[in-house]
Short mmCIF file of C-alpha atoms in Angstrom, two decimals:
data_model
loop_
_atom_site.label_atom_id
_atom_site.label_comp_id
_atom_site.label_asym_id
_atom_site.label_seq_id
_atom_site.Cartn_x
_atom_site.Cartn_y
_atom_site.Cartn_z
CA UNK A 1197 -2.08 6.71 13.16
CA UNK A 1198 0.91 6.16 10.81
CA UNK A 1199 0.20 2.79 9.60
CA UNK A 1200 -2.54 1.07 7.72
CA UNK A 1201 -5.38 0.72 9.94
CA UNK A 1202 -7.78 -2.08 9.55
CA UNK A 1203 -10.88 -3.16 11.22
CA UNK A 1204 -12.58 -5.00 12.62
CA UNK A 1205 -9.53 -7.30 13.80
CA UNK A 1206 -11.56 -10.64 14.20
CA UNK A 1207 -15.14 -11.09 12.43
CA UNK A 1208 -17.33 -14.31 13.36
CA UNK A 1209 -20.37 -14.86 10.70
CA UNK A 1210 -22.64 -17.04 9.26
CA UNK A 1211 -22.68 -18.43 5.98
CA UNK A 1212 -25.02 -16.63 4.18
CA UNK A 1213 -24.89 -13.43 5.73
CA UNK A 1214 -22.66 -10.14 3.97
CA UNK A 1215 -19.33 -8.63 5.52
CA UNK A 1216 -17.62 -5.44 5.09
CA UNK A 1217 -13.94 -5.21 5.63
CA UNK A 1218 -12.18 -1.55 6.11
CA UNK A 1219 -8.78 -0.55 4.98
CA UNK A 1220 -7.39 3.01 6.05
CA UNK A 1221 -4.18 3.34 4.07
CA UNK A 1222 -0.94 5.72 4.95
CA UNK A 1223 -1.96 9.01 4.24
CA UNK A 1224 -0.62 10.37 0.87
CA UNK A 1225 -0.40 6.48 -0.56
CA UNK A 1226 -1.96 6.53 -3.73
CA UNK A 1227 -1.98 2.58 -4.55
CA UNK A 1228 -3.74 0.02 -2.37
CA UNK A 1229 -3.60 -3.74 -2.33
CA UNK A 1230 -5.66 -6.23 -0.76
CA UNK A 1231 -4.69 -9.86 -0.39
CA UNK A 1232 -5.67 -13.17 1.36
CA UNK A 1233 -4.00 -15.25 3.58
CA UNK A 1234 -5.95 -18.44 4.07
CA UNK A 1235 -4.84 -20.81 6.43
CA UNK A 1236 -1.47 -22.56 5.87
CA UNK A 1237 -1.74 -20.41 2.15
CA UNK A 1238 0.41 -17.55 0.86
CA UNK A 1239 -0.55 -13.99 0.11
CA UNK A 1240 -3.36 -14.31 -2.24
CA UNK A 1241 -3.72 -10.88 -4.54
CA UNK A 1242 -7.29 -9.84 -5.05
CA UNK A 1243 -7.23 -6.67 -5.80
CA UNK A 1244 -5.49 -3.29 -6.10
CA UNK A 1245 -6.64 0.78 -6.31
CA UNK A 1246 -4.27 3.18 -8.04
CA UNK A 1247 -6.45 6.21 -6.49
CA UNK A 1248 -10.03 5.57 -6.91
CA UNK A 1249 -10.08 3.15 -9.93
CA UNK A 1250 -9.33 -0.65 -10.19
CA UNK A 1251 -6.82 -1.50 -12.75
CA UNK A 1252 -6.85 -5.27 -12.09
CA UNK A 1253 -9.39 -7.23 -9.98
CA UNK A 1254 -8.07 -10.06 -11.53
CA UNK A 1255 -7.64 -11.73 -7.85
CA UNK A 1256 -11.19 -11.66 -6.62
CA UNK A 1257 -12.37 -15.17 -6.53
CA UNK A 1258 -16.18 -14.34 -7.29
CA UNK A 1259 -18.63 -11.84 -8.17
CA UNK A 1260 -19.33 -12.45 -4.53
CA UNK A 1261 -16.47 -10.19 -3.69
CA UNK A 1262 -16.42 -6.36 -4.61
CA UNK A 1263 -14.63 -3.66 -3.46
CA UNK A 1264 -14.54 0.07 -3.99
CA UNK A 1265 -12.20 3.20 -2.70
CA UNK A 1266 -13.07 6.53 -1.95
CA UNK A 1267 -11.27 10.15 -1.94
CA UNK A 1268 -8.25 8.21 -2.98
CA UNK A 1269 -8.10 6.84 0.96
CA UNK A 1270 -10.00 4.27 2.89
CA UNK A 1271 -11.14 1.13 1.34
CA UNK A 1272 -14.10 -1.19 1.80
CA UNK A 1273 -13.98 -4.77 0.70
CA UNK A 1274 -17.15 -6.30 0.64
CA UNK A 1275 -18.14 -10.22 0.55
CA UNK A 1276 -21.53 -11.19 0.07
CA UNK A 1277 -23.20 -14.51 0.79
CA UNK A 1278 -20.29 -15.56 3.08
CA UNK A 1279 -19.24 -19.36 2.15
CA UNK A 1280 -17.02 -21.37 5.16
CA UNK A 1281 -14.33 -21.41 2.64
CA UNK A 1282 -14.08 -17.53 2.31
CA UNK A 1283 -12.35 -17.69 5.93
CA UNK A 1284 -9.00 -16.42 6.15
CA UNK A 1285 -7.18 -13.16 7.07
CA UNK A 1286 -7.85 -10.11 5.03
CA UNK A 1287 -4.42 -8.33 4.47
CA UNK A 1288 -4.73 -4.79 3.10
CA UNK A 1289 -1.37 -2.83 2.08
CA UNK A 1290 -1.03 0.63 0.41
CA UNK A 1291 2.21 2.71 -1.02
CA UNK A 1292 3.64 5.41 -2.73
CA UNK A 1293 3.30 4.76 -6.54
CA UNK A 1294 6.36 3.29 -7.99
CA UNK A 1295 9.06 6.20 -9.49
CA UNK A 1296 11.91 3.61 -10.74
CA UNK A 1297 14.09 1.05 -8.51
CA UNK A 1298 13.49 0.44 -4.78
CA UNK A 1299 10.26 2.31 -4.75
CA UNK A 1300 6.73 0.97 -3.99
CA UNK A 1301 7.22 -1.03 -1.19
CA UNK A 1302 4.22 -2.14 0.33
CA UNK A 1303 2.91 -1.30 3.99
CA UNK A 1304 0.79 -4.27 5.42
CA UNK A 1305 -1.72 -3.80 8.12
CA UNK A 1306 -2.33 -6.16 10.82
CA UNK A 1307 -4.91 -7.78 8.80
CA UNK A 1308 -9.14 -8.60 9.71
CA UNK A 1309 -10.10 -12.37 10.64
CA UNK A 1310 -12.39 -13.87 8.95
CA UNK A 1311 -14.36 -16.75 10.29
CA UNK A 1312 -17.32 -18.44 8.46
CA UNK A 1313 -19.30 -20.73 10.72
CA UNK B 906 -0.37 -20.96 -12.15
CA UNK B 907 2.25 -19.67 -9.37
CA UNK B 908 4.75 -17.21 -10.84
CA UNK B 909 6.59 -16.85 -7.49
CA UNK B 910 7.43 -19.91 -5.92
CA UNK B 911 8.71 -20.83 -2.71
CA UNK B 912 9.95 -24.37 -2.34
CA UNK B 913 10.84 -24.94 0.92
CA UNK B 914 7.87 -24.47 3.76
CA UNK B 915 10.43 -24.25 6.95
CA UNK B 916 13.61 -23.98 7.62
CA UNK B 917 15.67 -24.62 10.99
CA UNK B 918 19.14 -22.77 11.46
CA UNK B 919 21.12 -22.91 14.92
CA UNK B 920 21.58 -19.35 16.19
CA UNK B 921 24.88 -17.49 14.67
CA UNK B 922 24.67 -19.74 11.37
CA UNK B 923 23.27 -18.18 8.21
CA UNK B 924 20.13 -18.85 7.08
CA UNK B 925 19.16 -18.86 3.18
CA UNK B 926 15.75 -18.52 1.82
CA UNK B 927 15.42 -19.03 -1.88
CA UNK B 928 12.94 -17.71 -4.48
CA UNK B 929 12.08 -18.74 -8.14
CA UNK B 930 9.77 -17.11 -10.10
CA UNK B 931 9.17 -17.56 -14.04
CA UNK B 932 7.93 -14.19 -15.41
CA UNK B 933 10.66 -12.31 -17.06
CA UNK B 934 8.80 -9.05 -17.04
CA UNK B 935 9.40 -9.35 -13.09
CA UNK B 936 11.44 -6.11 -13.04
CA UNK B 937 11.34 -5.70 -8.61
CA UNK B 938 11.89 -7.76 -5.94
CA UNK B 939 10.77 -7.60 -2.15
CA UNK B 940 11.22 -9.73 1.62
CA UNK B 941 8.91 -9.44 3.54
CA UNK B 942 8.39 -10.93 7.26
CA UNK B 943 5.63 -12.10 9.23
CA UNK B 944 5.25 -12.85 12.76
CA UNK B 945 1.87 -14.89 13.99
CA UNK B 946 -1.07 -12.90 14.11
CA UNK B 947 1.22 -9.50 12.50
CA UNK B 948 1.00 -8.18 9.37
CA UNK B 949 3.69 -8.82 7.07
CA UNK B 950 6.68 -6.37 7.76
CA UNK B 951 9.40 -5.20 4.54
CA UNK B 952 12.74 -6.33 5.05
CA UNK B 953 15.08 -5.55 2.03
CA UNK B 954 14.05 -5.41 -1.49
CA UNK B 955 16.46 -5.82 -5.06
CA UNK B 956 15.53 -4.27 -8.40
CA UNK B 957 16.51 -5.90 -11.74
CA UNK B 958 19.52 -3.73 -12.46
CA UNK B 959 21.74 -5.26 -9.46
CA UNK B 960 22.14 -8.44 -8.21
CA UNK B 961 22.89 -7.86 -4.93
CA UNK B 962 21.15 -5.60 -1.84
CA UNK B 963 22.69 -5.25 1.58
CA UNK B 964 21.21 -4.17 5.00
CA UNK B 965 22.66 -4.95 8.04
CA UNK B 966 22.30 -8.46 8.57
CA UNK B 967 20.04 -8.98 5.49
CA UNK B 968 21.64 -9.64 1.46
CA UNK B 969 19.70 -10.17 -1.07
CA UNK B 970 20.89 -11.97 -4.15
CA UNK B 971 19.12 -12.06 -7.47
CA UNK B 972 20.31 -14.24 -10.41
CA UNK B 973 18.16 -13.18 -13.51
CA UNK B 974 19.16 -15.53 -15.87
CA UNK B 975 18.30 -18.42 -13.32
CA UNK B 976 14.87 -16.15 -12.49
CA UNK B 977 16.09 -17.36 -8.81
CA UNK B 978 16.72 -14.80 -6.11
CA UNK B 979 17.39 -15.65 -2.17
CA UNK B 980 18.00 -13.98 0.90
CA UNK B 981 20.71 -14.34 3.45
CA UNK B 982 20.85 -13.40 7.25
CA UNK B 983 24.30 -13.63 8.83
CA UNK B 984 24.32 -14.12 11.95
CA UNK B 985 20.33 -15.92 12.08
CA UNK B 986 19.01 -14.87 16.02
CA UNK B 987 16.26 -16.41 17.27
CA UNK B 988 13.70 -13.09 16.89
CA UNK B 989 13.95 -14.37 12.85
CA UNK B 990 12.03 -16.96 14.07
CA UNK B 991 9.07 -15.82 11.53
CA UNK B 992 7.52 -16.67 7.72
CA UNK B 993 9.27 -14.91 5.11
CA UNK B 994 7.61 -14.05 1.68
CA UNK B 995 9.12 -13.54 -1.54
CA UNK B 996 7.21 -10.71 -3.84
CA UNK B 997 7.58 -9.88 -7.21
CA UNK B 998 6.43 -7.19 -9.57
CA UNK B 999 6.41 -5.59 -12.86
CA UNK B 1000 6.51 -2.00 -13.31
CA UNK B 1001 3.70 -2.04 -15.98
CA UNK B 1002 1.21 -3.59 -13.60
CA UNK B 1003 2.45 -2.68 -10.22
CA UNK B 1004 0.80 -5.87 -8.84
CA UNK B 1005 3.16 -7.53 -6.69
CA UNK B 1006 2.63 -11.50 -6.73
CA UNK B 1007 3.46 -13.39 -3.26
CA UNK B 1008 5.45 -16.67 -2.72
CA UNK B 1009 3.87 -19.27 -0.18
CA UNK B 1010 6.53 -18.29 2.32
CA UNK B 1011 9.04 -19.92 4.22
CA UNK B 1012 8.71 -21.09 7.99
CA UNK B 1013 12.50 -19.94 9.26
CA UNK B 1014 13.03 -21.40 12.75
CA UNK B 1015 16.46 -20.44 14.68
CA UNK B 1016 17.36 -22.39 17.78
CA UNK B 1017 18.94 -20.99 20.91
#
């Protein structure tokens, strides 16, 4: 498809047990963000690729959280030892690297529910 | 602490009327500036963005204003409909990082 693809949509867990979230940016993006959105919250940054490496993981709440990227294209963010207050939607956006003024934007998928029971 | 802030959580316009969001954010190495909209259950969607060399961006029915020295920027929509009904974000970023840093959004209702 032409957008960023993520899956799965809707997760149900229970605390305790691991979760994988997938992120298939635009083809040809080089950068690629992933955020939070807990409920009532803003956009919470956790982390962003600039082709396979990491340059800030600033965002991610615990060591709990990881996530890698691979062939500079789809991205796996991982969160073990789910916690009830890890629910929230998982927003993942990718884009061109920024070249100057009114580049860079950033392309949102539809984002993957996370519930915690 | 919250570099982007967004102080109002909703805002109701009648349809026609223009709506204004505002925007405030306190790091002066914020070079880029982005709108974004979201719908329920959507991802968010890019609406009109403003780098630091202009202070004003215009698309359609969509300006965006940016006042550096007050580190405040806001976004118009003339005439509001009621399909703006949605929760618009204010992003910032800094070319040196290219992490863009979310508001906390802004409910915008429009009434028929």
């Amino acid at each position: 498809g032409a957008g960023v693809s993520q899956s799965p949509s809707n997760k149900v867990t229970e605390k305790g047990k691991d979760v994988e979230l997938r992120c298939d940016p635009i083809s040809g993006h080089t950068a690629l963000y992933w955020y939070r959105q807990s409920l009532g919250q803003g956009l919470e940054f956790l982390i962003y690729f600039q082709g396979n490496s990491a340059p800030d993981k600033s965002g991610l709440p615990s060591d709990r959280f990881s996530a890698e990227r691979t062939g500079g294209s789809v991205s796996t963010l991982t969160i073990q030892r789910t916690q009830q207050e890890d629910s929230a939607v998982y927003l993942c956006a990718s884009s061109l690297a920024r070249q100057g003024p009114n580049t860079g934007e950033l392309f949102f998928g539809e984002g993957s529910r996370l519930t915690v029971l | 602490d919250q570099q982007v802030k967004q102080n109002s959580p909703s805002l109701s316009v009648q349809e026609g009327r223009i709506s204004i969001l505002n925007c405030d954010y306190t790091n002066s190495m914020f070079d880029y500036f982005l709108w974004y909209k979201k719908y329920p259950a959507e991802g968010p969607t890019f609406l009109i963005s403003i780098s630091s060399i202009k202070d004003k961006n215009e698309d359609g029915r969509f300006t965006v204003f940016l006042n550096k020295s007050a580190k405040h920027l806001s976004l118009h929509i003339v005439p509001s409909q009621p399909g703006d009904s949605a929760v618009y974000f204010c992003a910032a970023s800094d070319i040196g990082t290219y992490k863009y840093i979310f508001g906390t959004g802004t409910r915008l209702k429009v009434l028929a």
